[in-house]
């Protein structure tokens, strides 16, 4: 309240000063209508302002003067000297009182009655001596405030913004330059100073929202009286601060909303009583700061907004088709009040039907980056919420690139930043939908929207998940995401704003211009109008398609034991019949000989006595396993719904296929279990042994082969991984060998000998195994 | 009585602007595009710490945008925004000999909308153009 009083005092004093000339002129020419008008305006304003403060003396005085002057204006009274004197005396007294308000002194003369009486024509009683003093008596306290031109403030604000930009550029250069502690310390000091100045200037631009709310009690009182309603006003949060420019822009919309509430919202006392409500309606206006937004709420307990009536109105105005009307949610119906030229008021009253509809209110709020929401319960009331950004000038933003150009996105609208690869994108008709952790949102490509070519391939783009204030979430695909910055944003020229995509312009650290994107504008331009239900319907269809892909192709067969089993078709290389004789138990496992290979055999315990056995040749790409079975049942593609087995084993689990339980083989387990015996179809390492050496042939060869080598005779032109020679032998040339191992007959080795004693099993196996592991094979 | 005029060349013609409406003449180094803005907007540029809205003079006349060759720009503040009007060349600032004469006849497609008179200086006759009408671009005067 103090600040308001100061404003009033300053304003009144200024007006009085400005008026001094007019007063003198009027004194000499009381018939001058213009002077009269000026003086009238002064007392009228003082009287008006007095309404907010408890200043009965001032109110009485100014009211009296106003009345007298009004009569002169109306011509029912002439401005004779006596009247002029009386008016001037009152104005002097007003000046004194205002001065006293400021300094806290008591006014010399307490008695205003003579002055007021003089206005009505009775002769003036000589004023008390105190009145002769000039209004500007020596103040005990210094004047506490100054009035400042907004232009000057703007200049300062611009200069501070420039300082912030210059500081940012300096920071960049310092980062690139070699470190100098002294320079950095000085920079920190400058930085801190600039931050402090910026803070101070921002506060000069900020004003308490009280200046908006202060006019409300009067307006509500007058309106209610005019309309014959009883309204009680509750105001809350007046100490919330807002940029002055913003306050001015909210003033009209707020006024309109309040007027609407009283005119259309709050019912007459009788109607309220009939509805079981208290006769006096309540209008609650409150302001709150949350994060970097201010929300102003106007709530009334009137009759509420009739969504159906709005729909009917829109239908009859041809703005809505029947089916569109069907699909509107309750919230959307309420939102119809923002449609231009739509009104359900029975008559357009002089109060709220001046053509400044809710659409204009919304447009004005949106122009400053705010939103308007409406909520209503029939017969219970309406709540309108205005949300505006905290400051017009410095906005936290994220810089991004699209089509080789850098843009900025207000951070308040950003939900998340993701990679394209991390989400699923479906194309529905011409639109793209992104699924982000189960949540489906429309996808907009920024480069495409702007009509420029994206710099980066689709799959490398980044996704910015946006939720514009009051709008629906959507995903914006951009080429790259850069940095979080605090940007000084200034409005863009109308020709640029006409695009509907931008919220303003700013300068990058390097001084180049950057456009700040408007998330709601982008959504609108991209035509994101899919209603929630439409979205879901469309996606249900695509999801069903996707699920069809998750089926597995299975080969169903009957096992030798008579049960039903299945294995993924892609593992089956071939189905063959093998003679019973090819199956034998050897080296600890059941094996089957096929061609020149021996495969481990699973699926049966022993070879059949006679006849043939049908086998599946299962492959993992490298090795093969044979699986004996009785007969093939079918090949089916089914979605797998597996009930896992209790313990790891040949059977992975049980699934229901065609209402019959089927065991699923666990190929991984099979291959792992048979692994060491699985015959490798890949190339084997080669070992060359000299021909005609009986010891090598009978003693060495089996050992070498058991280690997986293919043994060849060491002849001319043979390539081998390893060549084993006896001590005395010579390498028949040319045998290309990866390694030559020499064997000696004697146990003891001479010092310079690197040969291996031929019965040193460990060393032999060591050399051969190493080579087998390292080498591949020669073909 | 005599007014200072800025003489420039645009679309092959020598035209004059009232110097009082012009803040400066600059050579733009780079123009940042403003996608989807009005067609006569060439983009944005920076002048010290201010963002300028760059207007392509030829496009503003609704004449073909033949890729303005000149980089000279005339800086014009208007309604709280600062514009840079691209012209082919800025020639001079001269004082007019006499006040401008009203247009006697149509001056040509595109120019009719922005020309407000003719000025005689020595032996030369210049078309006097209202810079604000020019900046507003073709659409603004569609009515």
Coordinates of N, CA, C and O in Angstrom, one line a residue, chain A residues 326-409:
Chain A
X326 N -20.2 -33.4 -31.4 CA -20.2 -34.6 -30.6 C -18.9 -34.9 -29.9 O -18.9 -35.4 -28.8
X327 N -17.8 -34.7 -30.6 CA -16.5 -35.1 -30.2 C -15.9 -34.2 -29.2 O -14.8 -34.5 -28.8
X328 N -16.5 -33.1 -28.9 CA -15.8 -32.1 -28.0 C -15.9 -32.6 -26.6 O -16.9 -33.1 -26.1
X329 N -14.7 -32.5 -25.9 CA -14.7 -32.8 -24.5 C -15.3 -31.6 -23.7 O -15.4 -30.5 -24.3
X330 N -15.6 -31.8 -22.5 CA -16.2 -30.7 -21.7 C -15.2 -29.5 -21.7 O -15.7 -28.4 -21.8
X331 N -13.9 -29.8 -21.6 CA -13.0 -28.7 -21.6 C -13.0 -27.9 -22.9 O -12.9 -26.7 -22.9
X332 N -13.1 -28.7 -24.0 CA -13.2 -28.0 -25.3 C -14.4 -27.2 -25.4 O -14.4 -26.2 -26.1
X333 N -15.5 -27.7 -24.9 CA -16.8 -26.9 -25.0 C -16.6 -25.6 -24.3 O -17.0 -24.5 -24.8
X334 N -16.0 -25.6 -23.1 CA -15.8 -24.4 -22.3 C -14.9 -23.4 -23.1 O -15.1 -22.2 -23.2
X335 N -13.9 -24.0 -23.8 CA -12.9 -23.2 -24.5 C -13.6 -22.5 -25.7 O -13.0 -21.6 -26.3
X336 N -14.8 -22.8 -26.0 CA -15.5 -22.1 -27.1 C -15.7 -20.7 -26.8 O -16.0 -19.9 -27.7
X337 N -15.6 -20.3 -25.5 CA -15.8 -18.9 -25.2 C -14.8 -18.0 -25.9 O -14.9 -16.8 -26.0
X338 N -13.7 -18.7 -26.2 CA -12.6 -17.9 -26.9 C -12.8 -17.7 -28.4 O -12.0 -17.1 -29.1
X339 N -13.9 -18.3 -28.9 CA -14.2 -18.1 -30.3 C -14.7 -16.7 -30.6 O -15.6 -16.2 -30.0
X340 N -14.0 -16.1 -31.6 CA -14.5 -14.7 -31.9 C -15.9 -14.7 -32.4 O -16.4 -15.7 -32.9
X341 N -16.6 -13.7 -32.0 CA -18.0 -13.4 -32.4 C -19.0 -14.4 -31.9 O -20.0 -14.6 -32.5
X342 N -18.6 -15.1 -30.9 CA -19.6 -16.0 -30.3 C -20.0 -15.5 -28.9 O -19.2 -15.2 -28.1
X343 N -21.3 -15.4 -28.7 CA -21.7 -14.9 -27.4 C -23.0 -15.6 -27.1 O -23.9 -15.7 -27.9
X344 N -23.1 -16.0 -25.8 CA -24.4 -16.5 -25.4 C -25.1 -15.5 -24.6 O -26.2 -15.8 -24.0
X345 N -24.6 -14.3 -24.5 CA -25.3 -13.3 -23.7 C -26.6 -13.0 -24.4 O -26.7 -12.8 -25.6
X346 N -27.6 -12.9 -23.6 CA -28.9 -12.6 -24.2 C -29.0 -11.3 -24.8 O -29.6 -11.1 -25.8
X347 N -28.4 -10.3 -24.1 CA -28.2 -9.1 -24.8 C -26.8 -8.6 -24.6 O -26.2 -8.7 -23.5
X348 N -26.3 -7.9 -25.6 CA -25.0 -7.4 -25.4 C -25.1 -6.1 -24.6 O -25.7 -5.1 -25.0
X349 N -24.6 -6.2 -23.4 CA -24.8 -5.1 -22.5 C -23.7 -4.1 -22.8 O -22.7 -4.4 -23.4
X350 N -23.9 -2.9 -22.3 CA -22.9 -1.9 -22.4 C -21.6 -2.2 -21.7 O -20.6 -1.7 -21.9
X351 N -21.8 -3.1 -20.7 CA -20.7 -3.4 -19.8 C -19.7 -4.3 -20.5 O -18.5 -4.0 -20.7
X352 N -20.1 -5.5 -20.9 CA -19.2 -6.5 -21.4 C -19.4 -6.8 -22.8 O -18.7 -7.7 -23.3
X353 N -20.3 -6.2 -23.5 CA -20.5 -6.6 -24.9 C -20.0 -5.6 -25.8 O -20.6 -5.3 -26.9
X354 N -18.8 -5.0 -25.5 CA -18.4 -3.9 -26.3 C -17.6 -4.4 -27.5 O -16.9 -3.6 -28.2
X355 N -17.7 -5.7 -27.8 CA -16.9 -6.2 -28.9 C -15.5 -6.5 -28.5 O -14.6 -6.9 -29.3
X356 N -15.2 -6.3 -27.3 CA -13.9 -6.8 -26.8 C -14.1 -8.2 -26.2 O -14.3 -8.3 -25.0
X357 N -14.2 -9.1 -27.0 CA -14.6 -10.5 -26.5 C -13.5 -11.2 -25.9 O -12.3 -10.8 -25.9
X358 N -13.8 -12.4 -25.5 CA -12.7 -13.3 -24.8 C -11.7 -13.6 -25.8 O -10.5 -13.9 -25.5
X359 N -12.0 -13.6 -27.1 CA -11.0 -13.9 -28.1 C -9.9 -12.8 -28.1 O -8.7 -13.2 -28.2
X360 N -10.3 -11.6 -27.9 CA -9.3 -10.5 -27.9 C -8.5 -10.6 -26.6 O -7.3 -10.4 -26.6
X361 N -9.2 -11.0 -25.5 CA -8.5 -11.2 -24.3 C -7.4 -12.2 -24.4 O -6.2 -12.0 -24.1
X362 N -7.8 -13.3 -25.0 CA -6.8 -14.4 -25.2 C -5.7 -14.0 -26.1 O -4.5 -14.3 -25.9
X363 N -6.0 -13.3 -27.2 CA -5.0 -12.9 -28.2 C -4.0 -11.9 -27.5 O -2.8 -12.0 -27.6
X364 N -4.5 -11.0 -26.6 CA -3.7 -10.1 -26.0 C -2.7 -10.8 -25.0 O -1.5 -10.4 -24.9
X365 N -3.3 -11.7 -24.3 CA -2.4 -12.5 -23.3 C -1.4 -13.3 -24.1 O -0.2 -13.4 -23.7
X366 N -1.8 -13.9 -25.2 CA -0.9 -14.8 -25.9 C 0.2 -13.9 -26.5 O 1.3 -14.4 -26.7
X367 N -0.1 -12.7 -26.9 CA 0.9 -11.9 -27.5 C 2.1 -11.6 -26.6 O 3.2 -11.4 -27.0
X368 N 1.9 -11.6 -25.3 CA 3.0 -11.4 -24.4 C 3.5 -12.7 -23.9 O 4.3 -12.8 -22.9
X369 N 3.1 -13.8 -24.6 CA 3.7 -15.1 -24.2 C 2.9 -15.8 -23.1 O 3.5 -16.7 -22.4
X370 N 1.7 -15.4 -22.9 CA 0.9 -16.0 -21.8 C -0.2 -16.9 -22.3 O -0.4 -17.0 -23.5
X371 N -0.9 -17.5 -21.4 CA -2.1 -18.3 -21.8 C -3.3 -18.0 -20.9 O -3.1 -17.5 -19.8
X372 N -4.4 -18.3 -21.4 CA -5.7 -18.2 -20.7 C -6.3 -19.6 -20.6 O -6.5 -20.2 -21.6
X373 N -6.7 -20.0 -19.4 CA -7.4 -21.2 -19.2 C -8.8 -20.9 -18.6 O -8.9 -20.0 -17.8
X374 N -9.7 -21.7 -18.9 CA -11.0 -21.5 -18.3 C -11.5 -22.9 -17.7 O -11.3 -23.9 -18.3
X375 N -12.1 -22.8 -16.5 CA -12.6 -23.9 -15.9 C -14.0 -23.5 -15.3 O -14.1 -22.4 -14.8
X376 N -14.9 -24.4 -15.4 CA -16.3 -24.0 -14.9 C -17.1 -25.2 -14.5 O -16.9 -26.3 -15.0
X377 N -17.9 -25.0 -13.4 CA -18.8 -26.0 -13.0 C -20.2 -25.4 -13.1 O -20.4 -24.3 -12.6
X378 N -21.1 -26.0 -13.8 CA -22.4 -25.4 -14.0 C -23.1 -25.1 -12.6 O -23.0 -25.9 -11.7
X379 N -23.6 -23.9 -12.6 CA -24.3 -23.4 -11.4 C -23.3 -23.1 -10.2 O -23.8 -22.5 -9.2
X380 N -22.1 -23.5 -10.4 CA -21.2 -23.2 -9.2 C -20.2 -22.1 -9.5 O -19.8 -21.4 -8.5
X381 N -19.9 -21.8 -10.7 CA -19.0 -20.7 -10.9 C -18.0 -20.9 -12.1 O -18.0 -22.0 -12.7
X382 N -17.2 -19.9 -12.3 CA -16.2 -20.0 -13.3 C -14.8 -19.6 -12.7 O -14.8 -18.7 -11.9
X383 N -13.8 -20.2 -13.2 CA -12.5 -19.8 -12.8 C -11.6 -19.6 -14.1 O -11.5 -20.5 -14.9
X384 N -11.1 -18.4 -14.2 CA -10.3 -18.1 -15.4 C -8.9 -17.9 -14.9 O -8.7 -17.2 -13.9
X385 N -7.9 -18.5 -15.6 CA -6.5 -18.4 -15.1 C -5.7 -17.8 -16.2 O -5.6 -18.3 -17.3
X386 N -5.0 -16.7 -15.9 CA -4.1 -16.1 -16.9 C -2.7 -16.4 -16.4 O -2.4 -16.2 -15.2
X387 N -1.9 -16.9 -17.3 CA -0.5 -17.2 -16.9 C 0.4 -16.5 -17.9 O 0.3 -16.6 -19.1
X388 N 1.3 -15.7 -17.3 CA 2.2 -14.9 -18.1 C 3.6 -15.1 -17.6 O 3.9 -15.4 -16.5
X389 N 4.6 -15.0 -18.6 CA 5.9 -15.1 -18.2 C 6.4 -14.0 -17.2 O 5.9 -12.9 -17.3
X390 N 7.4 -14.4 -16.4 CA 7.8 -13.4 -15.4 C 8.4 -12.2 -15.9 O 8.2 -11.1 -15.4
X391 N 9.2 -12.3 -16.9 CA 9.8 -11.1 -17.4 C 9.8 -11.1 -18.9 O 10.0 -12.1 -19.5
X392 N 9.6 -10.0 -19.5 CA 9.5 -9.9 -20.9 C 10.9 -10.0 -21.6 O 11.0 -10.3 -22.7
X393 N 11.9 -9.6 -20.9 CA 13.2 -9.4 -21.5 C 14.2 -10.5 -21.4 O 14.8 -10.8 -22.4
X394 N 14.4 -11.1 -20.3 CA 15.5 -12.1 -20.2 C 14.8 -13.4 -20.0 O 14.2 -13.7 -18.9
X395 N 15.0 -14.3 -20.9 CA 14.3 -15.6 -20.9 C 15.3 -16.7 -21.0 O 16.2 -16.7 -21.8
X396 N 15.2 -17.7 -20.1 CA 16.1 -18.9 -20.2 C 15.7 -19.7 -21.4 O 14.5 -20.0 -21.6
X397 N 16.6 -20.1 -22.2 CA 16.3 -20.7 -23.5 C 17.3 -21.8 -23.8 O 18.4 -21.8 -23.3
X398 N 16.9 -22.6 -24.8 CA 17.8 -23.7 -25.3 C 18.1 -23.3 -26.7 O 17.2 -23.1 -27.5
X399 N 19.4 -23.3 -27.1 CA 19.7 -23.1 -28.5 C 19.7 -24.4 -29.3 O 20.3 -25.4 -28.8
X400 N 19.1 -24.4 -30.5 CA 19.1 -25.6 -31.3 C 19.4 -25.2 -32.8 O 19.4 -24.0 -33.1
X401 N 19.7 -26.2 -33.6 CA 19.9 -25.9 -35.0 C 18.9 -26.7 -35.9 O 18.5 -27.8 -35.5
X402 N 18.5 -26.0 -36.9 CA 17.7 -26.7 -37.9 C 18.0 -26.1 -39.3 O 18.0 -24.9 -39.4
X403 N 18.4 -27.0 -40.2 CA 18.7 -26.5 -41.6 C 19.8 -25.5 -41.6 O 19.9 -24.6 -42.3
X404 N 20.8 -25.8 -40.7 CA 22.0 -24.9 -40.7 C 21.8 -23.6 -40.0 O 22.7 -22.8 -40.0
X405 N 20.7 -23.4 -39.4 CA 20.5 -22.1 -38.7 C 20.2 -22.3 -37.2 O 19.6 -23.3 -36.9
X406 N 20.7 -21.4 -36.4 CA 20.5 -21.6 -35.0 C 19.2 -20.8 -34.6 O 18.9 -19.7 -35.0
X407 N 18.4 -21.5 -33.7 CA 17.2 -20.9 -33.2 C 17.2 -21.1 -31.7 O 18.0 -21.9 -31.1
X408 N 16.3 -20.4 -31.0 CA 16.2 -20.6 -29.5 C 14.8 -21.1 -29.2 O 13.8 -20.7 -29.8
X409 N 14.7 -21.9 -28.1 CA 13.4 -22.4 -27.7 C 13.3 -22.0 -26.2 O 14.2 -22.3 -25.4

